[in-house]
GROMACS .gro file of C-alpha atoms in nm:
model
  350
    1UNK     CA    1   0.011  -0.006  -0.030
    2UNK     CA    2   0.278   0.229   0.079
    3UNK     CA    3   0.459   0.190  -0.242
    4UNK     CA    4   0.180   0.236  -0.415
    5UNK     CA    5   0.107   0.554  -0.269
    6UNK     CA    6   0.443   0.665  -0.332
    7UNK     CA    7   0.433   0.557  -0.719
    8UNK     CA    8   0.093   0.731  -0.708
    9UNK     CA    9   0.239   1.062  -0.538
   10UNK     CA   10   0.530   1.049  -0.759
   11UNK     CA   11   0.307   1.026  -1.084
   12UNK     CA   12   0.104   1.321  -0.956
   13UNK     CA   13   0.398   1.512  -0.890
   14UNK     CA   14   0.519   1.444  -1.228
   15UNK     CA   15   0.202   1.510  -1.420
   16UNK     CA   16   0.177   1.856  -1.184
   17UNK     CA   17   0.533   1.966  -1.315
   18UNK     CA   18   0.442   1.908  -1.662
   19UNK     CA   19   0.111   2.119  -1.652
   20UNK     CA   20   0.296   2.414  -1.490
   21UNK     CA   21   0.511   2.478  -1.767
   22UNK     CA   22   0.560   2.809  -1.852
   23UNK     CA   23   0.364   2.829  -2.167
   24UNK     CA   24   0.080   2.585  -2.026
   25UNK     CA   25   0.063   2.799  -1.725
   26UNK     CA   26   0.003   3.123  -1.940
   27UNK     CA   27  -0.223   2.972  -2.175
   28UNK     CA   28  -0.453   2.831  -1.924
   29UNK     CA   29  -0.424   3.187  -1.732
   30UNK     CA   30  -0.548   3.367  -2.043
   31UNK     CA   31  -0.817   3.114  -2.080
   32UNK     CA   32  -0.893   3.229  -1.761
   33UNK     CA   33  -0.916   3.589  -1.830
   34UNK     CA   34  -1.103   3.514  -2.143
   35UNK     CA   35  -1.403   3.318  -1.985
   36UNK     CA   36  -1.419   3.454  -1.633
   37UNK     CA   37  -1.520   3.861  -1.615
   38UNK     CA   38  -1.407   3.886  -1.242
   39UNK     CA   39  -1.057   3.704  -1.293
   40UNK     CA   40  -1.001   3.955  -1.588
   41UNK     CA   41  -1.130   4.276  -1.402
   42UNK     CA   42  -0.869   4.173  -1.114
   43UNK     CA   43  -0.570   4.102  -1.368
   44UNK     CA   44  -0.664   4.482  -1.480
   45UNK     CA   45  -0.539   4.595  -1.131
   46UNK     CA   46  -0.198   4.487  -1.203
   47UNK     CA   47  -0.182   4.504  -1.547
   48UNK     CA   48  -0.028   4.719  -1.815
   49UNK     CA   49  -0.250   4.933  -2.124
   50UNK     CA   50  -0.136   4.993  -2.463
   51UNK     CA   51  -0.302   5.275  -2.546
   52UNK     CA   52  -0.464   5.382  -2.913
   53UNK     CA   53  -0.641   5.674  -3.090
   54UNK     CA   54  -0.909   5.563  -3.358
   55UNK     CA   55  -0.696   5.253  -3.434
   56UNK     CA   56  -0.326   5.423  -3.424
   57UNK     CA   57  -0.125   5.305  -3.128
   58UNK     CA   58   0.073   5.536  -2.890
   59UNK     CA   59   0.433   5.538  -3.001
   60UNK     CA   60   0.781   5.709  -2.882
   61UNK     CA   61   1.056   5.743  -3.063
   62UNK     CA   62   1.356   5.588  -2.930
   63UNK     CA   63   1.684   5.623  -3.151
   64UNK     CA   64   1.598   5.414  -3.456
   65UNK     CA   65   1.302   5.263  -3.343
   66UNK     CA   66   0.974   5.339  -3.219
   67UNK     CA   67   0.871   5.180  -2.857
   68UNK     CA   68   0.483   5.110  -2.750
   69UNK     CA   69   0.469   5.267  -2.378
   70UNK     CA   70   0.280   5.083  -2.143
   71UNK     CA   71   0.085   5.257  -1.862
   72UNK     CA   72  -0.055   5.115  -1.529
   73UNK     CA   73  -0.453   5.088  -1.425
   74UNK     CA   74  -0.400   5.372  -1.160
   75UNK     CA   75  -0.194   5.599  -1.466
   76UNK     CA   76  -0.497   5.526  -1.710
   77UNK     CA   77  -0.730   5.632  -1.444
   78UNK     CA   78  -0.552   5.961  -1.339
   79UNK     CA   79  -0.548   6.036  -1.741
   80UNK     CA   80  -0.866   5.984  -1.799
   81UNK     CA   81  -1.013   6.206  -1.480
   82UNK     CA   82  -0.785   6.467  -1.582
   83UNK     CA   83  -0.957   6.497  -1.921
   84UNK     CA   84  -1.308   6.470  -1.761
   85UNK     CA   85  -1.393   6.076  -1.867
   86UNK     CA   86  -1.525   5.841  -1.641
   87UNK     CA   87  -1.316   5.553  -1.575
   88UNK     CA   88  -1.607   5.319  -1.710
   89UNK     CA   89  -1.393   5.377  -2.050
   90UNK     CA   90  -1.160   5.120  -1.908
   91UNK     CA   91  -1.416   4.831  -1.971
   92UNK     CA   92  -1.387   4.880  -2.347
   93UNK     CA   93  -1.030   4.755  -2.337
   94UNK     CA   94  -0.924   4.426  -2.472
   95UNK     CA   95  -0.699   4.174  -2.361
   96UNK     CA   96  -0.417   4.093  -2.593
   97UNK     CA   97  -0.192   3.879  -2.375
   98UNK     CA   98   0.031   3.839  -2.067
   99UNK     CA   99   0.415   3.786  -1.949
  100UNK     CA  100   0.559   3.482  -1.840
  101UNK     CA  101   0.528   3.631  -1.439
  102UNK     CA  102   0.121   3.660  -1.567
  103UNK     CA  103   0.120   4.041  -1.606
  104UNK     CA  104  -0.182   4.105  -1.816
  105UNK     CA  105  -0.175   4.328  -2.105
  106UNK     CA  106  -0.430   4.529  -2.259
  107UNK     CA  107  -0.505   4.788  -2.521
  108UNK     CA  108  -0.744   5.066  -2.501
  109UNK     CA  109  -0.886   5.317  -2.807
  110UNK     CA  110  -0.919   5.642  -2.663
  111UNK     CA  111  -1.061   5.762  -2.997
  112UNK     CA  112  -1.338   5.528  -3.081
  113UNK     CA  113  -1.681   5.512  -2.939
  114UNK     CA  114  -1.875   5.216  -2.839
  115UNK     CA  115  -2.231   5.158  -2.847
  116UNK     CA  116  -2.243   5.139  -2.496
  117UNK     CA  117  -2.010   5.435  -2.405
  118UNK     CA  118  -2.120   5.746  -2.235
  119UNK     CA  119  -1.802   5.929  -2.331
  120UNK     CA  120  -1.716   6.112  -2.624
  121UNK     CA  121  -1.365   6.052  -2.823
  122UNK     CA  122  -1.073   6.234  -2.693
  123UNK     CA  123  -0.875   6.474  -2.879
  124UNK     CA  124  -0.577   6.387  -3.051
  125UNK     CA  125  -0.299   6.654  -3.013
  126UNK     CA  126  -0.443   6.675  -2.631
  127UNK     CA  127  -0.397   6.342  -2.565
  128UNK     CA  128  -0.052   6.338  -2.732
  129UNK     CA  129   0.127   6.617  -2.530
  130UNK     CA  130  -0.018   6.471  -2.264
  131UNK     CA  131   0.150   6.145  -2.279
  132UNK     CA  132   0.458   6.232  -2.480
  133UNK     CA  133   0.420   6.035  -2.761
  134UNK     CA  134   0.250   6.008  -3.131
  135UNK     CA  135  -0.065   5.813  -3.264
  136UNK     CA  136   0.111   5.659  -3.539
  137UNK     CA  137  -0.047   5.429  -3.817
  138UNK     CA  138   0.055   5.106  -3.736
  139UNK     CA  139   0.144   5.012  -4.083
  140UNK     CA  140   0.365   5.283  -4.134
  141UNK     CA  141   0.573   5.194  -3.808
  142UNK     CA  142   0.524   4.844  -3.769
  143UNK     CA  143   0.842   4.768  -3.947
  144UNK     CA  144   0.999   5.001  -3.700
  145UNK     CA  145   0.889   4.809  -3.366
  146UNK     CA  146   1.033   4.522  -3.214
  147UNK     CA  147   0.934   4.167  -3.235
  148UNK     CA  148   0.723   4.178  -2.917
  149UNK     CA  149   0.545   4.529  -2.962
  150UNK     CA  150   0.484   4.457  -3.339
  151UNK     CA  151   0.310   4.116  -3.259
  152UNK     CA  152   0.091   4.277  -2.954
  153UNK     CA  153   0.017   4.616  -3.137
  154UNK     CA  154  -0.109   4.364  -3.482
  155UNK     CA  155  -0.312   4.188  -3.228
  156UNK     CA  156  -0.483   4.477  -3.048
  157UNK     CA  157  -0.537   4.706  -3.364
  158UNK     CA  158  -0.742   4.366  -3.536
  159UNK     CA  159  -0.940   4.341  -3.180
  160UNK     CA  160  -1.022   4.685  -3.165
  161UNK     CA  161  -1.106   4.712  -3.506
  162UNK     CA  162  -1.309   4.373  -3.500
  163UNK     CA  163  -1.500   4.548  -3.187
  164UNK     CA  164  -1.571   4.886  -3.357
  165UNK     CA  165  -1.730   4.684  -3.650
  166UNK     CA  166  -1.961   4.445  -3.458
  167UNK     CA  167  -2.148   4.647  -3.218
  168UNK     CA  168  -2.475   4.560  -3.329
  169UNK     CA  169  -2.618   4.218  -3.364
  170UNK     CA  170  -2.648   4.118  -3.755
  171UNK     CA  171  -3.014   3.921  -3.671
  172UNK     CA  172  -3.174   4.160  -3.427
  173UNK     CA  173  -3.004   4.483  -3.509
  174UNK     CA  174  -2.963   4.536  -3.105
  175UNK     CA  175  -2.669   4.655  -2.945
  176UNK     CA  176  -2.412   4.325  -2.871
  177UNK     CA  177  -2.192   4.346  -2.541
  178UNK     CA  178  -1.852   4.260  -2.514
  179UNK     CA  179  -1.712   4.027  -2.236
  180UNK     CA  180  -1.459   4.170  -2.020
  181UNK     CA  181  -1.156   4.061  -2.181
  182UNK     CA  182  -1.266   4.153  -2.548
  183UNK     CA  183  -1.275   3.759  -2.673
  184UNK     CA  184  -1.629   3.768  -2.773
  185UNK     CA  185  -1.943   3.977  -2.788
  186UNK     CA  186  -2.305   3.838  -2.713
  187UNK     CA  187  -2.667   3.974  -2.843
  188UNK     CA  188  -2.869   4.028  -2.471
  189UNK     CA  189  -3.168   3.960  -2.715
  190UNK     CA  190  -3.106   3.619  -2.882
  191UNK     CA  191  -2.814   3.520  -2.697
  192UNK     CA  192  -2.622   3.500  -3.019
  193UNK     CA  193  -2.244   3.480  -2.955
  194UNK     CA  194  -1.995   3.667  -3.214
  195UNK     CA  195  -1.623   3.576  -3.207
  196UNK     CA  196  -1.331   3.779  -3.356
  197UNK     CA  197  -1.271   3.612  -3.681
  198UNK     CA  198  -0.971   3.581  -3.933
  199UNK     CA  199  -0.984   3.602  -4.291
  200UNK     CA  200  -0.749   3.296  -4.465
  201UNK     CA  201  -0.503   3.457  -4.716
  202UNK     CA  202  -0.259   3.219  -4.931
  203UNK     CA  203   0.084   3.392  -4.988
  204UNK     CA  204   0.273   3.187  -5.264
  205UNK     CA  205   0.637   3.197  -5.374
  206UNK     CA  206   0.579   3.047  -5.740
  207UNK     CA  207   0.941   2.901  -5.878
  208UNK     CA  208   1.026   2.744  -6.213
  209UNK     CA  209   1.357   2.532  -6.044
  210UNK     CA  210   1.615   2.831  -6.132
  211UNK     CA  211   1.398   3.114  -6.102
  212UNK     CA  212   1.132   3.245  -5.859
  213UNK     CA  213   0.804   3.468  -5.986
  214UNK     CA  214   0.755   3.829  -5.812
  215UNK     CA  215   0.474   4.080  -5.872
  216UNK     CA  216   0.340   4.414  -5.770
  217UNK     CA  217   0.011   4.578  -5.711
  218UNK     CA  218  -0.051   4.925  -5.773
  219UNK     CA  219  -0.102   5.001  -5.378
  220UNK     CA  220   0.237   4.890  -5.307
  221UNK     CA  221   0.531   5.095  -5.251
  222UNK     CA  222   0.733   5.229  -5.544
  223UNK     CA  223   0.987   4.958  -5.630
  224UNK     CA  224   0.847   4.704  -5.383
  225UNK     CA  225   0.751   4.351  -5.546
  226UNK     CA  226   0.616   4.052  -5.351
  227UNK     CA  227   0.467   3.703  -5.383
  228UNK     CA  228   0.152   3.646  -5.516
  229UNK     CA  229  -0.124   3.635  -5.269
  230UNK     CA  230  -0.527   3.623  -5.253
  231UNK     CA  231  -0.780   3.520  -5.021
  232UNK     CA  232  -0.925   3.181  -5.003
  233UNK     CA  233  -1.307   3.125  -5.159
  234UNK     CA  234  -1.555   2.962  -4.920
  235UNK     CA  235  -1.546   2.548  -4.995
  236UNK     CA  236  -1.176   2.593  -5.125
  237UNK     CA  237  -0.898   2.377  -4.937
  238UNK     CA  238  -0.532   2.557  -4.924
  239UNK     CA  239  -0.412   2.361  -5.217
  240UNK     CA  240  -0.733   2.475  -5.423
  241UNK     CA  241  -0.690   2.839  -5.334
  242UNK     CA  242  -0.314   2.867  -5.418
  243UNK     CA  243  -0.351   2.659  -5.783
  244UNK     CA  244  -0.638   2.919  -5.815
  245UNK     CA  245  -0.474   3.239  -5.721
  246UNK     CA  246  -0.168   3.142  -5.939
  247UNK     CA  247  -0.379   3.070  -6.250
  248UNK     CA  248  -0.619   3.384  -6.182
  249UNK     CA  249  -0.290   3.650  -6.147
  250UNK     CA  250  -0.026   3.535  -6.373
  251UNK     CA  251  -0.198   3.270  -6.574
  252UNK     CA  252   0.049   2.940  -6.472
  253UNK     CA  253  -0.055   2.639  -6.349
  254UNK     CA  254   0.081   2.495  -6.018
  255UNK     CA  255   0.245   2.160  -6.041
  256UNK     CA  256   0.382   2.114  -5.695
  257UNK     CA  257   0.344   2.302  -5.330
  258UNK     CA  258   0.494   2.293  -5.006
  259UNK     CA  259   0.363   2.464  -4.671
  260UNK     CA  260   0.595   2.690  -4.491
  261UNK     CA  261   0.457   2.885  -4.237
  262UNK     CA  262   0.145   3.096  -4.122
  263UNK     CA  263   0.150   3.466  -4.013
  264UNK     CA  264  -0.147   3.652  -3.876
  265UNK     CA  265  -0.155   4.013  -4.068
  266UNK     CA  266  -0.378   4.297  -3.921
  267UNK     CA  267  -0.429   4.477  -4.266
  268UNK     CA  268  -0.656   4.560  -4.376
  269UNK     CA  269  -0.886   4.371  -4.164
  270UNK     CA  270  -0.700   4.088  -4.017
  271UNK     CA  271  -0.593   3.775  -4.201
  272UNK     CA  272  -0.436   3.478  -4.154
  273UNK     CA  273  -0.152   3.448  -4.389
  274UNK     CA  274  -0.076   3.104  -4.505
  275UNK     CA  275   0.249   3.083  -4.675
  276UNK     CA  276   0.347   2.820  -4.950
  277UNK     CA  277   0.601   2.746  -5.199
  278UNK     CA  278   0.507   2.627  -5.551
  279UNK     CA  279   0.631   2.519  -5.884
  280UNK     CA  280   0.504   2.539  -6.208
  281UNK     CA  281   0.488   2.284  -6.477
  282UNK     CA  282   0.798   2.245  -6.715
  283UNK     CA  283   0.789   2.447  -7.003
  284UNK     CA  284   0.484   2.608  -6.901
  285UNK     CA  285   0.615   2.946  -6.775
  286UNK     CA  286   0.491   3.245  -6.949
  287UNK     CA  287   0.342   3.485  -6.773
  288UNK     CA  288   0.006   3.609  -6.847
  289UNK     CA  289  -0.051   3.928  -6.584
  290UNK     CA  290  -0.423   3.995  -6.462
  291UNK     CA  291  -0.422   4.371  -6.479
  292UNK     CA  292  -0.734   4.366  -6.282
  293UNK     CA  293  -0.510   4.204  -6.027
  294UNK     CA  294  -0.168   4.297  -6.061
  295UNK     CA  295   0.040   4.595  -6.170
  296UNK     CA  296   0.348   4.417  -6.322
  297UNK     CA  297   0.508   4.054  -6.253
  298UNK     CA  298   0.794   3.841  -6.382
  299UNK     CA  299   1.045   3.605  -6.319
  300UNK     CA  300   1.384   3.676  -6.109
  301UNK     CA  301   1.721   3.497  -6.068
  302UNK     CA  302   1.851   3.397  -5.767
  303UNK     CA  303   2.144   3.640  -5.784
  304UNK     CA  304   1.855   3.918  -5.852
  305UNK     CA  305   1.653   3.821  -5.538
  306UNK     CA  306   1.982   3.759  -5.296
  307UNK     CA  307   2.096   4.096  -5.385
  308UNK     CA  308   1.732   4.233  -5.322
  309UNK     CA  309   1.764   4.081  -4.965
  310UNK     CA  310   2.105   4.237  -4.871
  311UNK     CA  311   1.986   4.580  -5.011
  312UNK     CA  312   1.977   4.806  -4.711
  313UNK     CA  313   1.685   5.070  -4.627
  314UNK     CA  314   1.518   5.030  -4.966
  315UNK     CA  315   1.277   5.323  -4.874
  316UNK     CA  316   1.566   5.580  -4.916
  317UNK     CA  317   1.799   5.400  -5.123
  318UNK     CA  318   1.616   5.286  -5.431
  319UNK     CA  319   1.783   5.317  -5.786
  320UNK     CA  320   1.631   5.338  -6.116
  321UNK     CA  321   1.577   5.013  -6.242
  322UNK     CA  322   1.635   4.831  -5.910
  323UNK     CA  323   1.363   4.651  -5.723
  324UNK     CA  324   1.292   4.602  -5.329
  325UNK     CA  325   1.169   4.291  -5.120
  326UNK     CA  326   0.905   4.337  -4.817
  327UNK     CA  327   1.091   4.391  -4.490
  328UNK     CA  328   1.193   4.099  -4.237
  329UNK     CA  329   0.873   4.104  -4.015
  330UNK     CA  330   0.647   4.040  -4.354
  331UNK     CA  331   0.594   3.670  -4.386
  332UNK     CA  332   0.651   3.735  -4.767
  333UNK     CA  333   1.026   3.809  -4.669
  334UNK     CA  334   1.100   3.486  -4.522
  335UNK     CA  335   0.896   3.291  -4.790
  336UNK     CA  336   1.165   3.474  -5.029
  337UNK     CA  337   1.469   3.433  -4.801
  338UNK     CA  338   1.383   3.039  -4.767
  339UNK     CA  339   1.393   3.003  -5.133
  340UNK     CA  340   1.732   3.181  -5.178
  341UNK     CA  341   1.865   2.942  -4.930
  342UNK     CA  342   1.702   2.674  -5.074
  343UNK     CA  343   1.555   2.697  -5.425
  344UNK     CA  344   1.422   2.355  -5.446
  345UNK     CA  345   1.199   2.347  -5.165
  346UNK     CA  346   0.875   2.283  -5.357
  347UNK     CA  347   0.892   1.922  -5.360
  348UNK     CA  348   0.530   1.858  -5.241
  349UNK     CA  349   0.231   1.756  -5.526
  350UNK     CA  350  -0.026   1.976  -5.534
   0.00000   0.00000   0.00000
């Protein structure tokens, strides 16, 4: 009996140890905050807040980078009081993550009005002066942020935008109510629950074995080329979406493809970028650009792409006849870098 108890206790201790790994405890803590409004409100007491104004994050310049300052609940309450705002506005904040020490992180937009808000939006210039920073368009600042801030602010903006656009029930027309964490909205009249969603997008780097295909849209910054990308249609598999997008945009047929990685992308309305490598059929490499989708597309050699990857600061050092690639933080950059390092990575049949 004592031997059995000893074994059982050791097993219990072993499984408890495994459950208390950093990743597991963080995940379960965040789950608790999403499901329990009281726990989430308690977490705000010791949490940190990132501030936005009309979906633009508050940033402070630090040498050649931007930093996203954090504010405590007490600092936020003082700020709202100074501008004549009710602290109830803090309930419009959304949970965006936590530290390994379980300090919860929230985001609050001071320029958007919720359907239940009794306060007007705060004026941007006055807020910037008080907070000693600037509310900047995230798309322009994203590549000058560190990885942690870029990820948190992307998540925050996507959630804040989703809540701003889903304040009313599509069935009843009545105002919906967010939970404390902002992980869902509920219609009080019919109990329908709405959850934040992302749109799946395939982004594909096409190769013919020795060259890769890069394209640009008219909306791209001058000189920038990237991989092909498009939204998945309802009913499509990932493989079908890749084949269709390549056929639609450049008139080529995919023979093989390989999944690479995925990335959340907040622009324009929160997408899940699913990155793939693809190879087109041998002898069928003549590009037919769909001008409704693209401005230009072409085949680029390994040396040309490798040189573009090494080119520093493309925003200010462009030269006539040269092109540049998406910055390192974008999954398109990683996809192109993979091909340069291993050109024959598209090996799976489509």
